[in-house]
Coordinates of C-alpha atoms and ligand atoms in Angstrom, one line a residue:
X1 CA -3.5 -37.9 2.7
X2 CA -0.2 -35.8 2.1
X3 CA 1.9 -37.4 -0.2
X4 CA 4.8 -37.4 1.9
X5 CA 2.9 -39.9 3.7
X6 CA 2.8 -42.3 1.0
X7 CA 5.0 -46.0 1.0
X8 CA 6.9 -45.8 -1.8
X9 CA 10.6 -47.2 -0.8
X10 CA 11.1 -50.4 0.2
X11 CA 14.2 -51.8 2.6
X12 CA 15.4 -55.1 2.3
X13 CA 18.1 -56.2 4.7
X14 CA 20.7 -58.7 3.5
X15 CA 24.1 -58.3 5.4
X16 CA 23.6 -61.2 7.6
X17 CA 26.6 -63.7 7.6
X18 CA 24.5 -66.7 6.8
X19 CA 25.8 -68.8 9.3
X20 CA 22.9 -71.3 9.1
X21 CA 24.2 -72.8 5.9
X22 CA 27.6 -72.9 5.8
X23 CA 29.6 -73.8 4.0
X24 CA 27.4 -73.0 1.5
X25 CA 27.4 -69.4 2.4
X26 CA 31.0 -69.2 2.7
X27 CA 31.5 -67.3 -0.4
X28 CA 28.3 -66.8 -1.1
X29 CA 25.5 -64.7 -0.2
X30 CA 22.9 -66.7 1.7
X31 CA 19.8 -64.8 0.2
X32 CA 21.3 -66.0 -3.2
X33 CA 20.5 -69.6 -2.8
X34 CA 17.8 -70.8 -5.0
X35 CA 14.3 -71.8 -4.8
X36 CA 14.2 -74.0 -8.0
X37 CA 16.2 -71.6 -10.3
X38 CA 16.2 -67.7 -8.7
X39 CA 17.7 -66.5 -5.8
X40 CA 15.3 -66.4 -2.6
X41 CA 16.0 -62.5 -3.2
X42 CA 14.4 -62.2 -6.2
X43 CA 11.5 -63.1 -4.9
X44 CA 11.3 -60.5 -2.0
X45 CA 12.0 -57.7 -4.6
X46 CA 9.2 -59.0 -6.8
X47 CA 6.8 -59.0 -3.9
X48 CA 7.6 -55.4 -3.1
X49 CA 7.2 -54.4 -6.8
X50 CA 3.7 -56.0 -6.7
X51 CA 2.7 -54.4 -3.9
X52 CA 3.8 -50.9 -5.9
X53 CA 7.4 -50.4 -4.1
X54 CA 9.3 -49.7 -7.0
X55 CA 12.3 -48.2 -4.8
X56 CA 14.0 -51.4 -3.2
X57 CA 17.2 -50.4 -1.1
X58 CA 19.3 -53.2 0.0
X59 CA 21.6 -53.0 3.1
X60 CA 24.3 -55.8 2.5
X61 CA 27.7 -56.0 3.7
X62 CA 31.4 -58.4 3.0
X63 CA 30.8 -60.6 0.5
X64 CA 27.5 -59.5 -1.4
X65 CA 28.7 -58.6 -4.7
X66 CA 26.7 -61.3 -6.5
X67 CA 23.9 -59.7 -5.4
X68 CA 24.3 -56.2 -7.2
X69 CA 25.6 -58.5 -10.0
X70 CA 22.2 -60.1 -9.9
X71 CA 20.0 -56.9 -10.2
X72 CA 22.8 -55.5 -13.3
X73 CA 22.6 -56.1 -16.6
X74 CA 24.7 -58.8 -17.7
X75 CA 25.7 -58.2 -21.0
X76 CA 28.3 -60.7 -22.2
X77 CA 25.5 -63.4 -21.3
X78 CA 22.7 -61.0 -22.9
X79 CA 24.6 -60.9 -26.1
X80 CA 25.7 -64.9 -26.1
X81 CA 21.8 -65.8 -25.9
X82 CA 20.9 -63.1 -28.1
X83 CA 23.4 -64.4 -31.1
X84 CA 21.5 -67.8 -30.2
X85 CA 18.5 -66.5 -30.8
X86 CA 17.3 -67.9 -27.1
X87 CA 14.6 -65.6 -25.9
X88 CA 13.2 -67.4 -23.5
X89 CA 16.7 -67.4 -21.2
X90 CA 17.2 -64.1 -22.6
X91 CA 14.2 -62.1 -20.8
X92 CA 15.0 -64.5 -17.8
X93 CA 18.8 -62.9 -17.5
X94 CA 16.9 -59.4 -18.1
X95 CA 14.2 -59.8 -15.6
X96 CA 16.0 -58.9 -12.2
X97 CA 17.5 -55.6 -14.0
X98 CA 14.3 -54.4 -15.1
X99 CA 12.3 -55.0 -12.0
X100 CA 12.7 -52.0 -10.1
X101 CA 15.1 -49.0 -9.0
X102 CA 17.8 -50.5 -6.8
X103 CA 20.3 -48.8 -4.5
X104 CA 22.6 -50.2 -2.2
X105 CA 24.1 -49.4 1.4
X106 CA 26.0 -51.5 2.9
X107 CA 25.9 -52.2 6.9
X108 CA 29.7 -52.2 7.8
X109 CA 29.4 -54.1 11.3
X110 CA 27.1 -56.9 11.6
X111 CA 25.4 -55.3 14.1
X112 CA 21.9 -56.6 14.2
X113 CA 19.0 -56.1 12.1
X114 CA 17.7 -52.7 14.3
X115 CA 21.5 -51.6 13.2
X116 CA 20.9 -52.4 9.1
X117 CA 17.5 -50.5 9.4
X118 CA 19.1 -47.6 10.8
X119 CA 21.7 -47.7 8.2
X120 CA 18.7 -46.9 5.0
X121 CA 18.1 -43.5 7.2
X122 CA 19.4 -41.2 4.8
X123 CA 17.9 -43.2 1.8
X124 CA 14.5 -43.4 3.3
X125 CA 14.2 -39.4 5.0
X126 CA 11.2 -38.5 6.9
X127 CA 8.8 -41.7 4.8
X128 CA 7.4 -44.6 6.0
X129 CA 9.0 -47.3 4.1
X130 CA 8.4 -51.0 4.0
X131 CA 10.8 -53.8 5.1
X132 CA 11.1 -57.0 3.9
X133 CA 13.2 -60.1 5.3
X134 CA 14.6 -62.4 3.2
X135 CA 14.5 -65.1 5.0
X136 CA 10.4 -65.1 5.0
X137 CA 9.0 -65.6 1.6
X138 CA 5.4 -64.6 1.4
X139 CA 3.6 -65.6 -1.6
X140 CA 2.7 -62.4 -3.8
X141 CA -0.8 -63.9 -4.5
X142 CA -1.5 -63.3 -0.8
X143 CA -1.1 -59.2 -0.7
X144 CA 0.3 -59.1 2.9
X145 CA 2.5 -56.3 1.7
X146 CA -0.4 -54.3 0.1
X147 CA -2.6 -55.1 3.3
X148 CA -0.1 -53.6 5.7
X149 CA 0.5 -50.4 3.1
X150 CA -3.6 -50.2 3.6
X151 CA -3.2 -50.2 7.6
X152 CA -0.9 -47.5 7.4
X153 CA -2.3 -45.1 5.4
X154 CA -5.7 -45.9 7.6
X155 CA -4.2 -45.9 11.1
X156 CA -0.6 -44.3 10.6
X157 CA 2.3 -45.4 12.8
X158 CA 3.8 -48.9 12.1
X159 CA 2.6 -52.3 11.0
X160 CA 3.9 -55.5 11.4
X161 CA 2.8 -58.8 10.1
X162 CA 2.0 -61.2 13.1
X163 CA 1.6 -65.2 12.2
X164 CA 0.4 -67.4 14.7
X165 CA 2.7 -70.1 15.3
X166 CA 3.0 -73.3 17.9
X167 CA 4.3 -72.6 21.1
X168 CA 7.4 -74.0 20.9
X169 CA 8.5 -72.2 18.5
X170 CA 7.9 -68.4 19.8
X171 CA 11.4 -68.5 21.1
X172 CA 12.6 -68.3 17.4
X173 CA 10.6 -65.2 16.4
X174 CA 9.8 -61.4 18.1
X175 CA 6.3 -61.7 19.9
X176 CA 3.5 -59.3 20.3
X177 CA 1.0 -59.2 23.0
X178 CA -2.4 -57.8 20.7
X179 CA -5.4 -56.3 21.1
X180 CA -8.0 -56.1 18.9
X181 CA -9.5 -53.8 16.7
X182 CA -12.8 -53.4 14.8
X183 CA -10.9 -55.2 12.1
X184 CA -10.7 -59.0 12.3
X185 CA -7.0 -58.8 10.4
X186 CA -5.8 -55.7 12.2
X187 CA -4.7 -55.7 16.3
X188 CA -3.3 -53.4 18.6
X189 CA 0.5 -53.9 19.5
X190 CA 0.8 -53.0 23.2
X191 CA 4.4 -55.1 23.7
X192 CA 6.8 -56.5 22.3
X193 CA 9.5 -59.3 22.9
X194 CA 12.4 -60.4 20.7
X195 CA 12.7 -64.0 20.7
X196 CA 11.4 -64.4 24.3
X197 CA 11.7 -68.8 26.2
X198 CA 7.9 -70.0 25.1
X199 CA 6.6 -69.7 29.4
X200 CA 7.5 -65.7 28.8
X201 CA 6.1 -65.1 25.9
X202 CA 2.8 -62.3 25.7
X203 CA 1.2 -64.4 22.9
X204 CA 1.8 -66.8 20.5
X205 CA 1.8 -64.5 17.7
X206 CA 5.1 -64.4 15.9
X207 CA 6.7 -61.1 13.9
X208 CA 7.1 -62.3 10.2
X209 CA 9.5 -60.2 8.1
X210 CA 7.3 -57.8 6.8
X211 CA 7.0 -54.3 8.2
X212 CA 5.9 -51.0 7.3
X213 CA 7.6 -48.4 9.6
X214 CA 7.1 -44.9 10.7
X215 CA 10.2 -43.0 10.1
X216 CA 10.5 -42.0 13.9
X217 CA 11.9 -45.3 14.1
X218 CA 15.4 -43.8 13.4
X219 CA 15.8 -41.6 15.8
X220 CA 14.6 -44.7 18.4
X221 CA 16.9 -47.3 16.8
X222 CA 19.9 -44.3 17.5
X223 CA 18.9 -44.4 20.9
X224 CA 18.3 -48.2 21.7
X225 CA 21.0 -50.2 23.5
X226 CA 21.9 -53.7 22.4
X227 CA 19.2 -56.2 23.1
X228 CA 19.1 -60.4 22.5
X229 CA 22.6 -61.4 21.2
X230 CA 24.4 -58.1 21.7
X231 CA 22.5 -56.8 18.8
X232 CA 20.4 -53.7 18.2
X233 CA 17.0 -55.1 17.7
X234 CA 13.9 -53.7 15.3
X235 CA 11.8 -55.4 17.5
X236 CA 13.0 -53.4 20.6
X237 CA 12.7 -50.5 18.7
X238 CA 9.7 -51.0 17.9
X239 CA 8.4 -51.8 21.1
X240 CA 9.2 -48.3 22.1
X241 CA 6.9 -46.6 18.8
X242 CA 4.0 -49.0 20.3
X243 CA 3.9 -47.4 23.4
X244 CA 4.1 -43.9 21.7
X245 CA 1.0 -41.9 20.8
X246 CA 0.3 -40.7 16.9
X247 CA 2.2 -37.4 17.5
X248 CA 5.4 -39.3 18.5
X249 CA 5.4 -41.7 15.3
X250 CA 3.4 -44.2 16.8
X251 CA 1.3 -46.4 17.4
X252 CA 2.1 -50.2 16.3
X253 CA -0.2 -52.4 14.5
X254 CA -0.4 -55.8 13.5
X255 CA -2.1 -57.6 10.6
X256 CA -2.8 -61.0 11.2
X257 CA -1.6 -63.4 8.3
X258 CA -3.6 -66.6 7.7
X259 CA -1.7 -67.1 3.7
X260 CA 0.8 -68.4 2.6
X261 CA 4.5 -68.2 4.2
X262 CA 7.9 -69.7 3.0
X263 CA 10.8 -70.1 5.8
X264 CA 14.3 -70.1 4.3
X265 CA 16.4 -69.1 7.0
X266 CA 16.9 -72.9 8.1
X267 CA 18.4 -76.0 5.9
X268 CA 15.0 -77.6 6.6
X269 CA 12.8 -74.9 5.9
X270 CA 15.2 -74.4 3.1
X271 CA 14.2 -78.0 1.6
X272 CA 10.4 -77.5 2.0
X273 CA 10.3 -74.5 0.2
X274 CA 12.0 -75.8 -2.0
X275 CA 10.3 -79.1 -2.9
X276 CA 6.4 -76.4 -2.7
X277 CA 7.6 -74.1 -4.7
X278 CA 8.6 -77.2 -7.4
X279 CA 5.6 -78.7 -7.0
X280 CA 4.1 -75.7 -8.2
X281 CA 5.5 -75.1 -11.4
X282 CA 3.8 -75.8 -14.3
X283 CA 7.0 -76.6 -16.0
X284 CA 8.5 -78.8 -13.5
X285 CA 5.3 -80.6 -11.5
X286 CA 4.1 -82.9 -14.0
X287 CA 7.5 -84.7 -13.6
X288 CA 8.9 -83.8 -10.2
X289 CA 5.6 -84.8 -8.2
X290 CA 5.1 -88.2 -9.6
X291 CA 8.9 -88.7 -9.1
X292 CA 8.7 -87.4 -5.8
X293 CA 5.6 -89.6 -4.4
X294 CA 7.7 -92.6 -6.0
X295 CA 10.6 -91.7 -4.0
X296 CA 8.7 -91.1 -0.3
X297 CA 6.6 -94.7 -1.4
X298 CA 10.1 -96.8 -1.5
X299 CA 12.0 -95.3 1.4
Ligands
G1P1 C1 14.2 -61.4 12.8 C2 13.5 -60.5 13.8 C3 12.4 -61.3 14.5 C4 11.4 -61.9 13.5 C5 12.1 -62.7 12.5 C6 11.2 -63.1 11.4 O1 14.9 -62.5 13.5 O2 14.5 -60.1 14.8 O3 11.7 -60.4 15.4 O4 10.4 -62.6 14.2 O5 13.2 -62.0 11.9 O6 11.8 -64.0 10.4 P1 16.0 -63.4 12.7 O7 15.2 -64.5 12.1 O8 16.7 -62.6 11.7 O9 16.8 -63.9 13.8

């Protein structure tokens, strides 16, 4: 394999307006809420960093800031807890800095999430790169990320992460109709629908925000009109590498996710992860789960 071929860069998209959780995200970015005590965000850089993405570009827009503050050093702080001798809270303040090489574009138009891809073009040249969604946490222990790196270099083209999810809810997602492979995790794309009423929909397998694209997708995402909500759509573009051959900078496939997958992108969601990811701690379980059980016992 030629090393230009390699994934090395990873995209994360974060200019949305967050409208889902206002007023919280009136001021403030949404993919800076916590989960327990860091920002969802963190958490979608540290999964690219373990799956060897050490090249995270973020495509934010109006009102972001915190978000670069986030990833800098922060040195008044850094000296107060170093004077106190607090190492503990010390590493935690350092941590986001130190995690990986971060640049920033910013998406001047909230023009979809096709339209914030196309904006890491001149970051990313002629690579495939990976793309993560903040909005979908996946749990690090479950490798998706390295998985769909794996696909890539095996099969070329682009790879999505497809989840299966109840019918109902297919309208909410982009939906691929599959085919399989000689792989049990790995399908064929042949189609595929943003957000489509459940009685249209190809399958019931849902897009999760994880991708690994071909960098042909550029030049598609320049050429693809509007789609759902007036907004240039990866999944349209997308759609069109699937039905390209290898020479073209396709084909599309999908790796079938059975792990574990944190929705944020809703209050409710929001609260679940939440209260899992609590549960989960070593530091915080032995009190929080007791109290919680209490709690759902009297209500
Ligand atoms: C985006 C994509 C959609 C995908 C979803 C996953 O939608 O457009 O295809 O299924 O992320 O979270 P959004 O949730 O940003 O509306």
């Amino acid at each position: 394999m030629a090393d230009f071929d390699l994934v090395t860069k990873a995209v994360v998209p974060a200019a949305g307006l967050g409208t889902r959780f206002l007023p919280a995200t009136k001021a403030t970015p949404k993919e800076m809420l916590p989960i327990v005590d860091k920002p969802a965000i963190q958490y979608v850089v540290e999964e690219a960093v373990s799956a060897g993405l050490l090249d995270v570009l973020m495509v934010t827009g109006k009102n972001k800031r915190s978000i670069e503050d986030h990833f800098d050093r922060a040195i008044e702080l850094e000296e107060v807890l170093e004077a106190k001798g607090d190492d503990e809270r010390l590493s935690q303040v350092r941590e986001p800095a130190d995690l990986a090489t971060l640049h920033y574009v910013r998406q001047g138009e909230p023009r979809g999430l096709g339209h914030a891809v196309l904006c890491a073009k001149q970051h990313v040249g002629d690579h495939p790169f990976a793309c993560l969604l903040g909005d979908d946490l996946i749990d690090y222990r479950d490798e998706l990320l390295k998985r769909m790196i794996e696909v890539r270099q095996a099969r070329g083209g682009s790879v999505i992460a497809l989840m299966e999810v109840p019918k109902e809810q297919v309208s909410l997602y982009g939906c691929a109709a599959i085919e399989p492979t000689d792989e049990d995790d790995v399908v064929r794309v042949t189609d595929l629908v943003e957000k489509p009423p459940a009685d249209e929909a190809p399958s019931n397998w849902a897009i999760i925000g994880r991708y690994v694209i071909d960098p042909a997708v550029f030049e598609v995402l320049e050429n693809t009109p509007p789609g759902r909500g007036n907004e240039i759509q990866l999944t349209d573009a997308l759609r069109t590498l699937a039905g390209r051959g290898g020479d073209e900078g396709g084909p599309v496939h999908g790796v079938l996710f059975r792990g574990r997958r944190y929705d944020t992108g809703n209050k409710l969601d929001y609260l679940r992860t939440v209260v899992q990811f609590a549960a989960d701690r070593p530091d915080l379980a032995p009190e929080f789960v007791p109290w919680l059980k209490e709690f759902l016992a009297n209500r």
